[in-house]
Amino acid sequence: MSNAHRPRNDNLARASLLSASLATASSLVVLQLLSRLVTFVLNQALVRLAPPEVFGTASVQFDLLLATILFLSREGVRNALLRANEGQAGPSHSAGAQQRKSDQVSNIALLPVYLGFPLSILTSALYQLTSTRETRSQPHFALSVWLYALGAFLVLLAEPLHIRAVNELRMGVRVRAEGAGVVVNSIATFLVMLLGGAGWALVAFAVGKVVYGVTLCAVYLWEYRVPLSFPLIPPANLSRAVVRYFDKHLLRLSLAMSGQGVVKHFLTEGDSLILARISSLKDQGGYAVANNYGSLIARIVFLPLEETSRLFFSKTLSSPDPSSGAVQTPESLQSASDVLSTLLLLYSHLALFFLSLGPPLVPTLLAFLLPSRYLLTSAPLVLRAYCLYLPIMAFNGLLEAFFASTAEQADLTRQARTMLLFSLLFLLSALGFVRGMGWGEVGLVYANSVNLLLRAGYCYAYVRRYFSARGQPQLASLRAASPPWAVWATFAAAAAVVRASEANLPLEPTLKGRLVHLAVGAACGLVCLAVCTGTQRQAVGSVVSIVRKKKE
């Protein structure tokens, strides 16, 4: 192929990738919307069946156990294999070389299964040994812990096929697998709790996780029509078997990301770790309810965009092997910068909605959603604090997606050292907010906000270095991510109006008073949305144009 044809083909490839990324984003939004709606309905039923103590144990401590097993087993491998592109070798490589590359990548995808089994056992045993007497005294506690461990391992059994589906951009497979898992998880949890009563509440949550894992495996196996088998594929050259089982660069990257993930997991789940030690099970239940409501937007909107951007940046900017000589073109850098700036601009607008309208409306909304026994916990105050936490989490997730997609081993090593410093700062801020200022569970949310703000700042500094090192420092500018002055002024006025409406509510407002307050908030939100759309007409038009092209 001549050099004259390459820019055109590169542009077509980027357009195809962007189109596929948009399809990925829409599929993930559908998945998260389905998952969160089903979970929301389930939680509305469970908070009326399960006491706060049980809800706190399952949603804080057991979910932390599950997240620890899954994160440490698979996160590094997932992120590294997003950079795997078996066809990148090109026509100059033999079919045998390409097949060997494919086999080596497949072997790395099996590592979460091999890591997950011992990690599930060790983590579950350690959790039972270190849990408090109040927690261990609940009915069927040990059985529930081991069922959660089984559920985690079943999810890991499906991980190789999950990685295959993501790298093939077959998001429909993932949506069907995880969507079906969420539905059967919810049904199983509700039925066991309904039939068994409060004494079997912990087991109900655990059975739901096991059923979720079984369903996930079943759907992936059905979609790919493959047997459940996990032997490593032997290398063609047995004399170098130790070297050839895995792609060397991707394996090192997986190990580096997994090691870094230990610190990152502590920072991400630090609030749950501390909460399990300083709070009663009742307040843990209130925190869990607030977290479930607060994460609705995060999981429906932010998580799909974060995963999609990680996929797009990985395929656009990174090379699976630095020795291949692949470099980023100005067009690919510009494309990545455009996507990053557009998402940062979107997050800036969403942050204004959260900060201006969220805090004065949260208590009134919770009065309609929660039974009175949960309103007496820390849930209302925690959810108000989430209005600050969620925007920071969104910015951090996007910037960390860029970092994870482009960083090499040296970058990961530097970040890991910085993460250790952030861990210390998180502990100090948590101690100061929780103990020193007496903010309790709310202090943990603010400590997490400080932690995520530091991490986002570090990743943005990396973004600036990344583009500057490639001769394009202007592509890292934040100017394009800031809303115009008319948007800032509108949100400031809306914040003042809604807070004045809240101040006029009596201590025990009537139903009519609550509805009027919510109506004021809704009207202000619509005005803000109209101004945002009007001032960002060009950006909205470009997004609509891209979506239309994708459909065509």
Coordinates of C-alpha atoms in Angstrom, one line a residue:
M1 CA 0.0 0.0 0.0
S2 CA 1.4 3.4 -0.9
N3 CA 2.0 6.1 1.7
A4 CA -0.6 8.3 0.0
H5 CA -3.4 5.9 1.0
R6 CA -2.3 5.6 4.6
P7 CA -3.8 8.9 6.0
R8 CA -7.2 8.0 4.4
N9 CA -7.1 4.5 5.8
D10 CA -6.0 5.8 9.2
N11 CA -8.9 8.3 9.2
L12 CA -11.3 5.5 8.2
A13 CA -10.0 3.3 10.9
R14 CA -10.4 6.1 13.5
A15 CA -13.9 6.8 12.3
S16 CA -14.7 3.1 12.5
L17 CA -13.3 2.9 16.0
L18 CA -15.2 5.9 17.2
S19 CA -18.4 4.5 15.7
A20 CA -17.7 1.2 17.5
S21 CA -16.9 3.1 20.7
L22 CA -20.2 4.9 20.5
A23 CA -22.0 1.6 20.0
T24 CA -20.1 0.3 23.0
A25 CA -21.1 3.3 25.1
S26 CA -24.8 3.0 24.2
S27 CA -24.8 -0.7 24.9
L28 CA -23.1 -0.1 28.3
V29 CA -25.6 2.6 29.1
V30 CA -28.4 0.2 28.3
L31 CA -26.8 -2.4 30.5
Q32 CA -26.2 -0.1 33.4
L33 CA -29.7 1.4 33.1
L34 CA -31.3 -2.0 33.2
S35 CA -29.0 -3.1 36.1
R36 CA -29.6 0.0 38.1
L37 CA -33.3 0.1 37.6
V38 CA -33.6 -3.6 38.6
T39 CA -31.3 -3.0 41.6
F40 CA -33.2 0.1 42.6
V41 CA -36.6 -1.8 42.6
L42 CA -34.9 -4.6 44.5
N43 CA -33.5 -2.2 47.1
Q44 CA -36.8 -0.5 47.5
A45 CA -38.2 -3.9 48.4
L46 CA -35.3 -5.1 50.5
V47 CA -35.1 -2.0 52.7
R48 CA -38.7 -2.8 53.8
L49 CA -37.8 -6.5 54.5
A50 CA -34.2 -6.3 55.8
P51 CA -33.2 -4.3 58.9
P52 CA -30.3 -1.8 58.4
E53 CA -27.9 -4.1 60.2
V54 CA -28.3 -6.8 57.6
F55 CA -28.2 -4.4 54.7
G56 CA -25.0 -2.8 56.0
T57 CA -23.3 -6.2 56.4
A58 CA -24.3 -7.3 52.9
S59 CA -23.9 -4.0 51.0
V60 CA -20.8 -2.8 52.7
Q61 CA -18.7 -5.7 54.1
F62 CA -19.8 -8.6 51.8
D63 CA -19.7 -6.4 48.7
L64 CA -16.2 -5.2 49.8
L65 CA -15.1 -8.9 50.0
L66 CA -16.5 -9.6 46.5
A67 CA -14.9 -6.4 45.0
T68 CA -11.5 -7.3 46.6
I69 CA -11.5 -10.8 45.0
L70 CA -12.6 -9.6 41.6
F71 CA -10.5 -6.4 41.4
L72 CA -7.2 -8.1 42.5
S73 CA -7.8 -11.1 40.3
R74 CA -8.8 -9.5 37.0
E75 CA -8.3 -5.7 36.8
G76 CA -4.7 -5.7 35.7
V77 CA -5.3 -8.3 33.1
R78 CA -8.4 -6.5 31.8
N79 CA -6.7 -3.2 31.3
A80 CA -3.5 -4.7 29.7
L81 CA -5.4 -6.9 27.2
L82 CA -7.4 -3.9 25.9
R83 CA -4.1 -3.1 24.2
A84 CA -3.9 -6.5 22.5
N85 CA -4.4 -6.3 18.8
E86 CA -3.5 -9.6 17.3
G87 CA -3.9 -8.3 13.8
Q88 CA -1.5 -5.5 14.3
A89 CA 1.4 -7.6 13.2
G90 CA 0.3 -7.1 9.6
P91 CA 0.7 -9.1 6.5
S92 CA 4.5 -9.3 6.9
H93 CA 4.1 -11.7 9.8
S94 CA 3.3 -15.3 9.1
A95 CA 0.0 -17.0 10.0
G96 CA 1.9 -19.1 12.5
A97 CA 3.3 -16.0 14.2
Q98 CA -0.1 -14.4 14.4
Q99 CA -1.6 -17.6 15.8
R100 CA 1.2 -17.8 18.4
K101 CA 0.4 -14.2 19.4
S102 CA -3.3 -15.0 19.7
D103 CA -2.5 -18.1 21.9
Q104 CA -0.2 -16.0 24.2
V105 CA -2.9 -13.4 24.7
S106 CA -5.5 -16.2 25.4
N107 CA -3.2 -17.6 28.1
I108 CA -3.0 -14.2 29.8
A109 CA -6.8 -14.0 29.8
L110 CA -6.8 -17.3 31.8
L111 CA -4.8 -15.7 34.7
P112 CA -7.8 -14.3 36.6
V113 CA -9.2 -17.8 36.9
Y114 CA -5.9 -19.2 38.3
L115 CA -5.5 -16.2 40.6
G116 CA -9.1 -16.1 41.7
F117 CA -9.4 -19.6 43.3
P118 CA -6.7 -19.2 46.0
L119 CA -7.6 -15.5 46.4
S120 CA -11.2 -16.3 47.1
I121 CA -10.3 -18.8 49.8
L122 CA -7.7 -16.7 51.5
T123 CA -9.6 -13.4 51.4
S124 CA -12.8 -15.1 52.8
A125 CA -10.9 -16.8 55.6
L126 CA -9.1 -13.6 56.5
Y127 CA -12.4 -11.6 56.5
Q128 CA -14.0 -14.1 58.9
L129 CA -11.0 -14.0 61.3
T130 CA -10.9 -10.2 61.4
S131 CA -14.7 -9.4 61.4
T132 CA -16.2 -8.0 64.6
R133 CA -18.2 -10.1 67.1
E134 CA -21.4 -8.1 66.2
T135 CA -21.0 -9.1 62.6
R136 CA -20.1 -12.7 63.2
S137 CA -23.1 -13.2 65.5
Q138 CA -25.6 -12.8 62.7
P139 CA -27.4 -15.9 61.5
H140 CA -25.6 -18.0 58.9
F141 CA -22.7 -15.6 58.7
A142 CA -20.0 -18.1 57.7
L143 CA -22.2 -19.8 55.1
S144 CA -23.0 -16.5 53.5
V145 CA -19.3 -15.5 53.4
W146 CA -18.3 -18.8 51.5
L147 CA -21.3 -18.4 49.2
Y148 CA -20.0 -14.9 48.3
A149 CA -16.6 -16.3 47.6
L150 CA -18.1 -19.0 45.4
G151 CA -20.1 -16.3 43.5
A152 CA -16.8 -14.3 43.0
F153 CA -15.0 -17.4 41.6
L154 CA -17.9 -18.2 39.2
V155 CA -17.7 -14.6 37.8
L156 CA -14.0 -15.1 37.2
L157 CA -14.7 -18.3 35.3
A158 CA -16.4 -16.2 32.7
E159 CA -13.6 -13.6 32.6
P160 CA -11.7 -15.1 29.5
L161 CA -14.9 -14.9 27.5
H162 CA -15.7 -11.4 28.8
I163 CA -12.2 -10.3 27.7
R164 CA -12.8 -11.9 24.3
A165 CA -16.2 -10.1 23.9
V166 CA -14.7 -6.7 24.8
N167 CA -11.8 -7.0 22.5
E168 CA -14.1 -8.1 19.6
L169 CA -16.4 -5.1 20.5
R170 CA -19.3 -7.5 20.9
M171 CA -21.0 -5.5 23.6
G172 CA -24.3 -7.2 22.9
V173 CA -22.9 -10.4 24.4
R174 CA -21.9 -8.6 27.5
V175 CA -25.2 -6.8 27.8
R176 CA -27.1 -10.1 27.6
A177 CA -24.8 -11.9 30.0
E178 CA -24.6 -9.2 32.7
G179 CA -28.2 -8.1 32.2
A180 CA -29.6 -11.6 32.7
G181 CA -27.3 -12.0 35.7
V182 CA -28.6 -8.9 37.4
V183 CA -32.2 -9.9 36.8
V184 CA -31.8 -13.5 38.2
N185 CA -29.7 -12.1 41.1
S186 CA -32.5 -9.8 42.1
I187 CA -35.2 -12.4 41.8
A188 CA -33.2 -15.0 43.8
T189 CA -32.3 -12.5 46.6
F190 CA -35.9 -11.4 46.9
L191 CA -37.4 -14.9 46.9
V192 CA -35.0 -16.3 49.5
M193 CA -35.5 -13.3 51.8
L194 CA -39.3 -13.4 51.3
L195 CA -39.5 -17.1 52.0
G196 CA -36.8 -17.4 54.7
G197 CA -37.4 -14.2 56.6
A198 CA -34.9 -12.0 58.4
G199 CA -33.0 -15.0 59.7
W200 CA -31.9 -15.9 56.2
A201 CA -31.4 -12.4 54.9
L202 CA -27.6 -12.6 54.6
V203 CA -27.9 -16.0 52.8
A204 CA -30.4 -14.3 50.4
F205 CA -27.8 -11.8 49.3
A206 CA -25.2 -14.5 49.0
V207 CA -27.4 -16.8 47.0
G208 CA -28.1 -13.9 44.6
K209 CA -24.3 -13.6 43.9
V210 CA -24.0 -17.3 43.2
V211 CA -26.9 -17.3 40.8
Y212 CA -25.4 -14.2 39.1
G213 CA -22.1 -16.0 38.6
V214 CA -23.8 -19.2 37.2
T215 CA -25.9 -17.1 34.8
L216 CA -22.9 -15.1 33.6
C217 CA -21.0 -18.3 32.8
A218 CA -24.1 -19.9 31.1
V219 CA -24.8 -16.9 28.8
Y220 CA -21.2 -16.5 27.7
L221 CA -20.9 -20.3 27.0
W222 CA -24.1 -20.2 25.0
E223 CA -23.0 -17.2 23.0
Y224 CA -19.6 -18.6 22.1
R225 CA -20.6 -22.3 22.0
V226 CA -17.4 -23.4 23.7
P227 CA -16.8 -25.9 26.5
L228 CA -15.8 -24.7 30.0
S229 CA -12.1 -25.4 29.8
F230 CA -9.1 -23.6 31.2
P231 CA -5.8 -25.3 30.2
L232 CA -3.0 -23.1 29.0
I233 CA -2.3 -23.4 25.3
P234 CA 1.2 -24.9 24.9
P235 CA 3.8 -22.9 22.9
A236 CA 4.9 -24.2 19.5
N237 CA 8.6 -24.2 20.6
L238 CA 8.6 -26.3 23.7
S239 CA 12.3 -25.6 24.4
R240 CA 11.3 -22.0 25.3
A241 CA 8.0 -22.9 27.0
V242 CA 8.5 -20.7 30.0
V243 CA 9.0 -17.6 27.7
R244 CA 6.5 -18.5 25.0
Y245 CA 3.4 -19.3 27.1
F246 CA 2.6 -15.6 27.4
D247 CA 3.2 -12.4 25.4
K248 CA 6.1 -10.9 27.4
H249 CA 5.1 -7.2 27.1
L250 CA 1.4 -7.8 27.9
L251 CA 2.3 -10.1 30.8
R252 CA 4.6 -7.5 32.4
L253 CA 2.0 -4.8 31.9
S254 CA -0.7 -7.1 33.5
L255 CA 1.6 -7.7 36.5
A256 CA 2.4 -4.0 36.9
M257 CA -1.2 -3.0 36.7
S258 CA -2.2 -5.7 39.1
G259 CA 0.4 -4.6 41.6
Q260 CA -0.7 -1.0 41.2
G261 CA -4.2 -2.2 41.6
V262 CA -3.6 -3.2 45.3
V263 CA -3.0 0.4 46.3
K264 CA -5.7 1.7 44.0
H265 CA -8.2 -0.8 45.4
F266 CA -7.4 0.4 48.9
L267 CA -8.0 4.0 47.9
T268 CA -11.2 3.1 46.1
E269 CA -12.6 0.9 48.9
G270 CA -11.0 2.7 51.8
D271 CA -14.3 4.1 53.0
S272 CA -15.8 0.6 53.3
L273 CA -12.7 -0.7 55.1
I274 CA -12.8 2.2 57.6
L275 CA -16.6 2.1 57.9
A276 CA -16.6 -1.6 58.8
R277 CA -14.4 -0.7 61.8
I278 CA -15.8 2.6 63.1
S279 CA -19.5 2.4 62.5
S280 CA -22.3 0.3 63.9
L281 CA -24.0 -2.1 61.5
K282 CA -27.1 0.1 61.6
D283 CA -25.1 3.1 60.3
Q284 CA -23.4 0.9 57.8
G285 CA -26.8 0.1 56.5
G286 CA -27.7 3.8 56.2
Y287 CA -24.4 4.4 54.4
A288 CA -25.0 1.5 52.0
V289 CA -28.5 2.8 51.1
A290 CA -27.1 6.3 50.4
N291 CA -24.3 4.7 48.4
N292 CA -26.8 2.7 46.3
Y293 CA -28.8 5.8 45.5
G294 CA -25.8 8.0 45.0
S295 CA -24.2 5.5 42.6
L296 CA -27.2 5.3 40.2
I297 CA -26.0 8.2 38.0
A298 CA -22.4 7.1 38.4
R299 CA -23.1 3.6 37.1
I300 CA -25.7 4.5 34.5
V301 CA -23.7 7.4 32.9
F302 CA -20.2 7.7 34.3
L303 CA -19.1 4.0 34.3
P304 CA -20.1 3.2 30.7
L305 CA -18.4 6.4 29.4
E306 CA -15.3 5.5 31.5
E307 CA -15.1 2.0 30.1
T308 CA -15.8 3.2 26.5
S309 CA -13.2 5.9 26.7
R310 CA -10.6 3.4 28.1
L311 CA -11.3 1.1 25.1
F312 CA -11.1 4.0 22.6
F313 CA -7.9 5.5 24.0
S314 CA -6.3 2.0 24.2
K315 CA -7.0 1.3 20.6
T316 CA -6.2 4.8 19.3
L317 CA -3.1 5.7 21.2
S318 CA -1.3 2.6 22.6
S319 CA 0.8 -0.1 21.0
P320 CA 0.8 -3.5 22.6
D321 CA 4.6 -3.7 22.1
P322 CA 6.8 -0.6 22.2
S323 CA 9.4 -2.5 20.1
S324 CA 7.0 -2.6 17.2
G325 CA 7.9 1.0 16.4
A326 CA 4.3 2.1 16.2
V327 CA 3.8 5.8 16.9
Q328 CA 0.9 8.1 17.4
T329 CA 0.0 10.3 14.4
P330 CA -1.1 13.9 14.8
E331 CA -4.6 12.8 13.7
S332 CA -4.8 10.1 16.4
L333 CA -3.6 12.5 19.1
Q334 CA -6.2 15.1 17.9
S335 CA -9.0 12.5 17.9
A336 CA -8.1 11.4 21.5
S337 CA -7.9 15.0 22.6
D338 CA -11.3 15.8 21.1
V339 CA -13.0 12.9 22.9
L340 CA -11.3 13.7 26.2
S341 CA -12.3 17.4 26.0
T342 CA -15.9 16.6 25.0
L343 CA -16.3 14.3 27.9
L344 CA -14.7 16.7 30.4
L345 CA -17.1 19.4 29.1
L346 CA -20.1 17.1 29.7
Y347 CA -18.8 16.3 33.2
S348 CA -18.4 20.0 34.0
H349 CA -22.1 20.6 33.2
L350 CA -23.2 17.5 35.2
A351 CA -21.1 18.7 38.1
L352 CA -23.0 22.0 38.1
F353 CA -26.3 20.1 38.3
F354 CA -25.1 18.1 41.2
L355 CA -23.6 20.9 43.2
S356 CA -26.4 23.5 42.6
L357 CA -29.5 21.4 42.8
G358 CA -28.5 18.2 44.6
P359 CA -28.0 19.1 48.3
P360 CA -31.3 21.1 48.9
L361 CA -33.4 18.4 47.1
V362 CA -31.9 15.2 48.6
P363 CA -33.7 15.2 52.0
T364 CA -37.1 15.7 50.4
L365 CA -36.5 13.0 47.8
L366 CA -35.4 10.5 50.5
A367 CA -38.6 11.1 52.5
F368 CA -40.5 9.5 49.6
L369 CA -38.0 6.7 49.0
L370 CA -37.0 5.4 52.4
P371 CA -38.9 4.0 55.4
S372 CA -38.6 6.0 58.6
R373 CA -36.1 3.7 60.2
Y374 CA -33.5 4.4 57.5
L375 CA -34.2 8.2 57.7
L376 CA -32.9 8.0 61.2
T377 CA -29.5 6.6 60.0
S378 CA -26.7 8.6 58.3
A379 CA -28.2 8.1 54.9
P380 CA -29.6 11.6 54.3
L381 CA -26.4 13.4 55.3
V382 CA -24.2 10.9 53.3
L383 CA -26.3 11.4 50.2
R384 CA -26.0 15.2 50.4
A385 CA -22.2 14.8 50.6
Y386 CA -22.4 12.5 47.5
C387 CA -23.4 15.6 45.5
L388 CA -19.8 16.8 45.8
Y389 CA -18.2 13.3 45.6
L390 CA -19.9 12.1 42.4
P391 CA -18.6 14.9 40.0
I392 CA -15.0 14.4 41.4
M393 CA -15.4 10.7 40.9
A394 CA -16.5 11.2 37.3
F395 CA -13.5 13.5 36.4
N396 CA -11.1 11.1 38.1
G397 CA -12.5 8.0 36.3
L398 CA -12.1 9.6 32.9
L399 CA -8.6 10.8 33.5
E400 CA -7.5 7.5 35.0
A401 CA -9.0 5.8 31.9
F402 CA -6.6 7.8 29.7
F403 CA -3.7 7.0 32.0
A404 CA -4.5 3.2 32.1
S405 CA -4.8 3.2 28.3
T406 CA -1.5 4.9 27.5
A407 CA 0.8 4.4 30.5
E408 CA 3.8 2.1 30.2
Q409 CA 5.5 0.2 33.0
A410 CA 7.7 3.1 34.1
D411 CA 4.6 5.3 34.4
L412 CA 2.8 2.7 36.4
T413 CA 5.8 2.4 38.8
R414 CA 5.8 6.2 39.4
Q415 CA 2.1 6.3 39.9
A416 CA 2.3 3.4 42.4
R417 CA 4.7 5.4 44.5
T418 CA 2.5 8.4 44.4
M419 CA -0.5 6.3 45.3
L420 CA 1.2 5.3 48.5
L421 CA 1.4 9.0 49.4
F422 CA -2.2 9.4 48.6
S423 CA -3.1 6.5 50.8
L424 CA -1.4 8.2 53.7
L425 CA -3.2 11.5 52.9
F426 CA -6.5 9.6 52.7
L427 CA -6.0 8.0 56.1
L428 CA -5.1 11.4 57.7
S429 CA -8.0 13.2 56.1
A430 CA -10.4 10.4 57.1
L431 CA -9.1 10.5 60.7
G432 CA -9.4 14.3 60.7
F433 CA -12.9 14.4 59.2
V434 CA -14.3 11.4 61.1
R435 CA -12.7 11.7 64.5
G436 CA -11.3 15.3 64.7
M437 CA -14.4 17.1 63.3
G438 CA -16.9 14.4 64.3
W439 CA -18.5 14.1 60.9
G440 CA -18.8 10.3 61.1
E441 CA -19.8 8.5 57.8
V442 CA -20.1 11.9 56.1
G443 CA -16.4 12.5 56.8
L444 CA -15.5 9.4 54.9
V445 CA -17.3 10.8 51.8
Y446 CA -15.3 14.0 52.1
A447 CA -12.0 12.1 52.7
N448 CA -12.8 10.0 49.5
S449 CA -13.4 13.3 47.6
V450 CA -10.0 14.6 48.7
N451 CA -8.4 11.2 47.6
L452 CA -10.1 11.3 44.2
L453 CA -9.2 14.9 43.6
L454 CA -5.5 14.2 44.2
R455 CA -5.7 11.2 41.8
A456 CA -7.4 13.2 39.2
G457 CA -4.8 16.0 39.5
Y458 CA -2.0 13.5 39.1
C459 CA -3.6 11.9 36.0
Y460 CA -4.2 15.4 34.4
A461 CA -0.6 16.2 35.0
Y462 CA 0.2 13.0 33.1
V463 CA -2.1 14.0 30.3
R464 CA -0.2 17.3 29.9
R465 CA 3.1 15.5 29.9
Y466 CA 1.8 12.9 27.4
F467 CA 0.7 15.4 24.8
S468 CA 3.7 17.7 25.4
A469 CA 6.2 14.9 24.8
R470 CA 4.6 14.3 21.4
G471 CA 4.8 18.0 20.4
Q472 CA 1.1 18.8 20.9
P473 CA 0.9 20.6 24.3
Q474 CA -2.2 22.6 23.2
L475 CA -4.2 19.4 23.1
A476 CA -4.1 19.2 26.9
S477 CA -5.8 22.5 27.5
L478 CA -8.7 22.7 29.9
R479 CA -10.3 25.7 28.2
A480 CA -12.5 23.6 26.0
A481 CA -13.8 21.8 29.1
S482 CA -15.1 24.9 30.9
P483 CA -18.8 26.0 30.3
P484 CA -19.4 29.6 29.2
W485 CA -20.2 32.4 31.7
A486 CA -24.0 32.2 30.9
V487 CA -24.1 28.6 32.2
W488 CA -22.2 29.5 35.4
A489 CA -24.6 32.5 36.1
T490 CA -27.7 30.4 35.5
F491 CA -26.6 27.6 37.8
A492 CA -25.7 30.2 40.5
A493 CA -29.2 31.7 40.3
A494 CA -30.8 28.2 40.4
A495 CA -28.8 27.2 43.4
A496 CA -29.9 30.4 45.3
V497 CA -33.6 29.8 44.4
V498 CA -33.7 26.1 45.4
R499 CA -31.9 26.8 48.7
A500 CA -34.3 29.6 49.5
S501 CA -37.1 27.1 48.8
E502 CA -35.5 24.6 51.2
A503 CA -35.1 27.2 53.9
N504 CA -38.8 28.0 53.8
L505 CA -39.7 24.4 54.6
P506 CA -40.8 23.7 58.2
L507 CA -39.1 21.1 60.3
E508 CA -41.9 18.6 59.6
P509 CA -43.1 19.6 56.1
T510 CA -46.4 18.5 54.7
L511 CA -46.8 16.5 51.6
K512 CA -47.8 19.6 49.6
G513 CA -44.8 21.5 50.9
R514 CA -42.4 18.7 49.8
L515 CA -44.1 18.5 46.3
V516 CA -43.8 22.3 45.9
H517 CA -40.2 22.2 46.8
L518 CA -39.5 19.4 44.3
A519 CA -41.4 21.3 41.7
V520 CA -39.2 24.4 42.3
G521 CA -36.1 22.2 41.9
A522 CA -37.5 20.6 38.7
A523 CA -38.3 24.0 37.2
C524 CA -34.8 25.3 37.9
G525 CA -33.3 22.2 36.5
L526 CA -35.2 22.6 33.2
V527 CA -34.1 26.2 32.9
C528 CA -30.5 25.2 33.5
L529 CA -30.8 22.4 30.9
A530 CA -32.2 24.8 28.3
V531 CA -29.3 27.2 28.8
C532 CA -26.8 24.4 28.6
T533 CA -28.3 23.2 25.4
G534 CA -28.5 26.6 23.9
T535 CA -25.0 27.7 24.7
Q536 CA -23.5 24.3 23.6
R537 CA -25.5 24.0 20.4
Q538 CA -22.4 23.3 18.3
A539 CA -21.2 20.5 20.6
V540 CA -24.6 19.0 20.8
G541 CA -24.9 19.1 17.0
S542 CA -21.6 17.4 16.5
V543 CA -22.6 14.6 18.9
V544 CA -25.9 14.1 17.1
S545 CA -24.1 14.1 13.7
I546 CA -21.7 11.3 14.9
V547 CA -24.6 9.3 16.3
R548 CA -26.5 9.6 12.9
K549 CA -23.4 8.5 11.0
K550 CA -23.1 5.5 13.3
K551 CA -26.7 4.5 12.6
E552 CA -26.1 4.8 8.9

